[in-house]
mmCIF file of C-alpha atoms in Angstrom:
data_model
loop_
_atom_site.group_PDB
_atom_site.id
_atom_site.type_symbol
_atom_site.label_atom_id
_atom_site.label_comp_id
_atom_site.label_asym_id
_atom_site.label_seq_id
_atom_site.Cartn_x
_atom_site.Cartn_y
_atom_site.Cartn_z
ATOM 1 C CA MET A 1 70.217 64.083 153.265
ATOM 2 C CA GLY A 2 67.743 61.606 151.783
ATOM 3 C CA VAL A 3 64.039 61.055 151.887
ATOM 4 C CA ALA A 4 62.432 58.118 153.654
ATOM 5 C CA GLY A 5 58.841 57.044 153.562
ATOM 6 C CA THR A 6 56.183 54.420 153.276
ATOM 7 C CA SER A 7 52.922 53.850 151.445
ATOM 8 C CA LEU A 8 49.813 52.075 152.647
ATOM 9 C CA THR A 9 46.787 50.965 150.693
ATOM 10 C CA LEU A 10 43.705 51.578 152.801
ATOM 11 C CA ARG A 11 40.142 50.538 152.101
ATOM 12 C CA PRO A 12 37.974 52.626 154.410
ATOM 13 C CA ARG A 13 34.299 51.717 154.290
ATOM 14 C CA VAL A 14 33.028 55.273 153.948
ATOM 15 C CA PRO A 15 31.100 56.854 151.059
ATOM 16 C CA MET A 16 33.282 57.447 147.997
ATOM 17 C CA GLY A 17 32.871 61.219 148.372
ATOM 18 C CA PHE A 18 34.285 61.017 151.883
ATOM 19 C CA VAL A 19 37.698 59.641 150.864
ATOM 20 C CA THR A 20 38.802 63.287 150.546
ATOM 21 C CA GLY A 21 39.059 63.161 154.333
ATOM 22 C CA ALA A 22 41.615 60.337 154.282
ATOM 23 C CA PRO A 23 44.784 62.489 154.168
ATOM 24 C CA HIS A 24 43.483 64.598 157.078
ATOM 25 C CA VAL A 25 42.744 61.448 159.088
ATOM 26 C CA CYS A 26 46.183 60.005 158.252
ATOM 27 C CA ALA A 27 47.942 63.254 159.227
ATOM 28 C CA LEU A 28 45.995 63.374 162.493
ATOM 29 C CA ALA A 29 47.055 59.798 163.294
ATOM 30 C CA VAL A 30 50.718 60.529 162.536
ATOM 31 C CA ALA A 31 50.630 63.763 164.561
ATOM 32 C CA ARG A 32 49.235 61.887 167.561
ATOM 33 C CA SER A 33 51.883 59.206 167.197
ATOM 34 C CA LEU A 34 54.700 61.777 167.102
ATOM 35 C CA GLU A 35 53.073 64.165 169.606
ATOM 36 C CA ALA A 36 53.230 66.772 166.860
ATOM 37 C CA ARG A 37 50.880 69.201 165.098
ATOM 38 C CA VAL A 38 49.172 69.400 161.698
ATOM 39 C CA ALA A 39 49.642 72.296 159.290
ATOM 40 C CA TRP A 40 46.535 72.684 157.135
ATOM 41 C CA PRO A 41 45.594 70.717 155.259
ATOM 42 C CA HIS A 42 47.560 67.594 156.149
ATOM 43 C CA GLU A 43 51.265 68.089 156.793
ATOM 44 C CA VAL A 44 52.654 66.885 160.114
ATOM 45 C CA VAL A 45 54.871 69.514 161.727
ATOM 46 C CA SER A 46 56.597 70.231 165.008
ATOM 47 C CA ALA A 47 55.056 72.621 167.544
ATOM 48 C CA GLY A 48 57.204 75.325 165.933
ATOM 49 C CA GLY A 49 55.966 74.491 162.432
ATOM 50 C CA GLU A 50 59.020 72.610 161.156
ATOM 51 C CA PRO A 51 58.049 69.890 158.637
ATOM 52 C CA LEU A 52 58.158 66.352 160.027
ATOM 53 C CA VAL A 53 56.058 64.113 157.764
ATOM 54 C CA GLY A 54 54.419 64.873 154.438
ATOM 55 C CA VAL A 55 51.098 63.138 153.867
ATOM 56 C CA GLU A 56 49.710 62.548 150.386
ATOM 57 C CA ALA A 57 46.719 60.440 149.459
ATOM 58 C CA ARG A 58 45.282 59.302 146.155
ATOM 59 C CA ALA A 59 42.009 57.478 145.815
ATOM 60 C CA GLY A 60 41.100 54.898 143.244
ATOM 61 C CA TYR A 61 38.759 52.087 142.444
ATOM 62 C CA ASP A 62 39.624 48.515 141.530
ATOM 63 C CA ASP A 63 37.952 45.096 141.538
ATOM 64 C CA GLU A 64 37.870 45.191 145.355
ATOM 65 C CA GLY A 65 36.234 48.622 145.474
ATOM 66 C CA VAL A 66 37.421 52.030 146.631
ATOM 67 C CA PHE A 67 40.943 52.358 147.975
ATOM 68 C CA VAL A 68 43.180 55.157 149.206
ATOM 69 C CA ARG A 69 46.936 55.043 148.736
ATOM 70 C CA CYS A 70 48.444 57.038 151.612
ATOM 71 C CA THR A 71 52.098 57.996 151.218
ATOM 72 C CA LEU A 72 54.133 59.344 154.125
ATOM 73 C CA SER A 73 57.536 60.944 153.503
ATOM 74 C CA TRP A 74 60.160 62.537 155.740
ATOM 75 C CA ASP A 75 63.811 63.450 155.978
ATOM 76 C CA ALA A 76 65.683 60.142 156.412
ATOM 77 C CA GLU A 77 67.826 61.675 159.170
ATOM 78 C CA LYS A 78 64.758 61.774 161.419
ATOM 79 C CA ASN A 79 64.935 57.955 161.811
ATOM 80 C CA LEU A 80 61.184 57.588 162.283
ATOM 81 C CA ASP A 81 59.714 54.181 163.114
ATOM 82 C CA VAL A 82 57.971 53.085 159.896
ATOM 83 C CA ALA A 83 56.038 50.265 161.572
ATOM 84 C CA GLU A 84 54.718 52.622 164.262
ATOM 85 C CA LEU A 85 53.612 55.215 161.696
ATOM 86 C CA GLU A 86 51.880 52.560 159.575
ATOM 87 C CA ARG A 87 50.130 51.145 162.664
ATOM 88 C CA SER A 88 48.997 54.625 163.708
ATOM 89 C CA VAL A 89 47.603 55.404 160.254
ATOM 90 C CA SER A 90 45.803 52.051 160.019
ATOM 91 C CA GLU A 91 44.274 52.473 163.478
ATOM 92 C CA GLY A 92 43.295 56.071 162.762
ATOM 93 C CA VAL A 93 41.540 55.116 159.532
ATOM 94 C CA ASP A 94 39.834 52.156 161.240
ATOM 95 C CA ALA A 95 38.532 54.474 163.995
ATOM 96 C CA TRP A 96 37.327 56.962 161.366
ATOM 97 C CA GLU A 97 35.498 54.191 159.527
ATOM 98 C CA SER A 98 33.927 52.932 162.772
ATOM 99 C CA ALA A 99 32.788 56.434 163.717
ATOM 100 C CA TYR A 100 31.123 56.802 160.332
ATOM 101 C CA ALA A 101 29.436 53.409 160.698
ATOM 102 C CA ALA A 102 28.147 54.490 164.128
ATOM 103 C CA GLY A 103 26.542 57.573 162.570
ATOM 104 C CA ARG A 104 29.032 60.151 163.837
ATOM 105 C CA GLY A 105 30.337 61.191 160.431
ATOM 106 C CA ALA A 106 27.285 61.735 158.265
ATOM 107 C CA ALA A 107 27.747 65.540 158.105
ATOM 108 C CA GLY A 108 31.013 65.264 156.171
ATOM 109 C CA PRO A 109 34.266 63.326 155.965
ATOM 110 C CA LEU A 110 35.888 65.062 158.942
ATOM 111 C CA ALA A 111 32.786 65.326 161.147
ATOM 112 C CA SER A 112 33.858 62.568 163.540
ATOM 113 C CA VAL A 113 37.468 63.782 163.886
ATOM 114 C CA LEU A 114 37.150 67.559 163.543
ATOM 115 C CA GLY A 115 37.510 68.269 167.271
ATOM 116 C CA ASP A 116 40.708 66.213 167.429
ATOM 117 C CA TYR A 117 41.959 67.847 164.214
ATOM 118 C CA PHE A 118 41.426 71.305 165.760
ATOM 119 C CA ASP A 119 43.369 70.216 168.852
ATOM 120 C CA VAL A 120 46.500 69.579 166.779
ATOM 121 C CA LEU A 121 45.998 72.193 164.045
ATOM 122 C CA LEU A 122 48.845 74.701 163.963
ATOM 123 C CA GLY A 123 47.867 78.334 163.429
ATOM 124 C CA MET A 124 44.179 78.366 164.358
ATOM 125 C CA GLY A 125 43.307 81.977 165.128
ATOM 126 C CA GLU A 126 46.709 83.163 163.947
ATOM 127 C CA GLU A 127 47.797 85.260 160.997
ATOM 128 C CA VAL A 128 48.512 83.311 157.810
ATOM 129 C CA GLU A 129 49.390 83.949 154.207
ATOM 130 C CA VAL A 130 47.382 82.235 151.490
ATOM 131 C CA LEU A 131 49.780 80.720 148.942
ATOM 132 C CA ARG A 132 48.919 79.776 145.386
ATOM 133 C CA GLY A 133 51.582 78.672 142.978
ATOM 134 C CA GLY A 134 54.197 79.341 145.658
ATOM 135 C CA ARG A 135 53.356 83.044 146.036
ATOM 136 C CA ALA A 136 51.279 84.907 148.607
ATOM 137 C CA VAL A 137 47.895 86.023 147.275
ATOM 138 C CA GLY A 138 46.304 87.083 150.556
ATOM 139 C CA ARG A 139 46.779 87.514 154.271
ATOM 140 C CA GLY A 140 44.422 87.051 157.168
ATOM 141 C CA THR A 141 43.499 84.973 160.189
ATOM 142 C CA LEU A 142 42.894 81.228 160.062
ATOM 143 C CA ALA A 143 39.313 81.205 161.309
ATOM 144 C CA GLY A 144 38.300 77.580 160.936
ATOM 145 C CA VAL A 145 38.157 74.295 159.073
ATOM 146 C CA ASP A 146 34.869 72.670 158.095
ATOM 147 C CA VAL A 147 33.782 69.018 157.926
ATOM 148 C CA TRP A 148 34.960 68.862 154.289
ATOM 149 C CA GLY A 149 38.508 69.989 155.164
ATOM 150 C CA ARG A 150 38.102 73.507 153.750
ATOM 151 C CA ALA A 151 39.899 76.269 155.624
ATOM 152 C CA THR A 152 38.345 79.673 156.223
ATOM 153 C CA VAL A 153 40.689 82.644 156.296
ATOM 154 C CA ARG A 154 39.343 86.012 157.432
ATOM 155 C CA LEU A 155 41.249 88.447 155.228
ATOM 156 C CA THR A 156 42.602 91.741 156.541
ATOM 157 C CA ASP A 157 39.803 93.607 154.710
ATOM 158 C CA GLY A 158 37.164 91.584 156.597
ATOM 159 C CA ARG A 159 36.126 89.265 153.764
ATOM 160 C CA GLU A 160 36.231 85.518 154.331
ATOM 161 C CA LEU A 161 38.016 83.230 151.930
ATOM 162 C CA GLU A 162 37.084 79.542 151.910
ATOM 163 C CA LEU A 163 39.824 77.282 150.548
ATOM 164 C CA ALA A 164 39.850 73.637 149.560
ATOM 165 C CA PRO A 165 43.173 71.814 150.031
ATOM 166 C CA GLU A 166 43.730 71.608 146.272
ATOM 167 C CA GLN A 167 43.338 75.390 145.867
ATOM 168 C CA ALA A 168 46.022 76.796 148.149
ATOM 169 C CA ARG A 169 48.381 76.329 151.055
ATOM 170 C CA LEU A 170 48.675 78.395 154.222
ATOM 171 C CA ARG A 171 51.870 79.706 155.802
ATOM 172 C CA LEU A 172 52.065 81.175 159.300
ATOM 173 C CA VAL A 173 53.192 84.795 159.285
#
């Protein structure tokens, strides 16, 4: 069993601070293409939560300006259509950029796509474990995701924990 994948260099015309939304936008585009779901923050999964496509993004700056390198990876046995996934990601990022230019994204990087992201987000309102370093450090209900991509988990003791994608992962219980 091998790993397949592709990488795209994208140059979305959004504020530099908004490129943190790029992996969410890419995952949303791939999920739509595959009629799948997104596990927070940006992993494409089946309706049952089985991993389909991993989405990673790294931003940088060169002589042409800001860029985002989006890498998609999956189990090679899935035989996914690389060209279709690349087209979906490019179109999704173009639509995100256009929405920002039209004034629909000023509140944060996910403002223009948050409704669509919620529609495909796996586990909203369900019990999750908060994972750090591969171990569970809390349990609660996935209560929301904000325009910056941060998840809110309402812990079993009633406190709310706000998590950025780089801080933790969530696992359905």
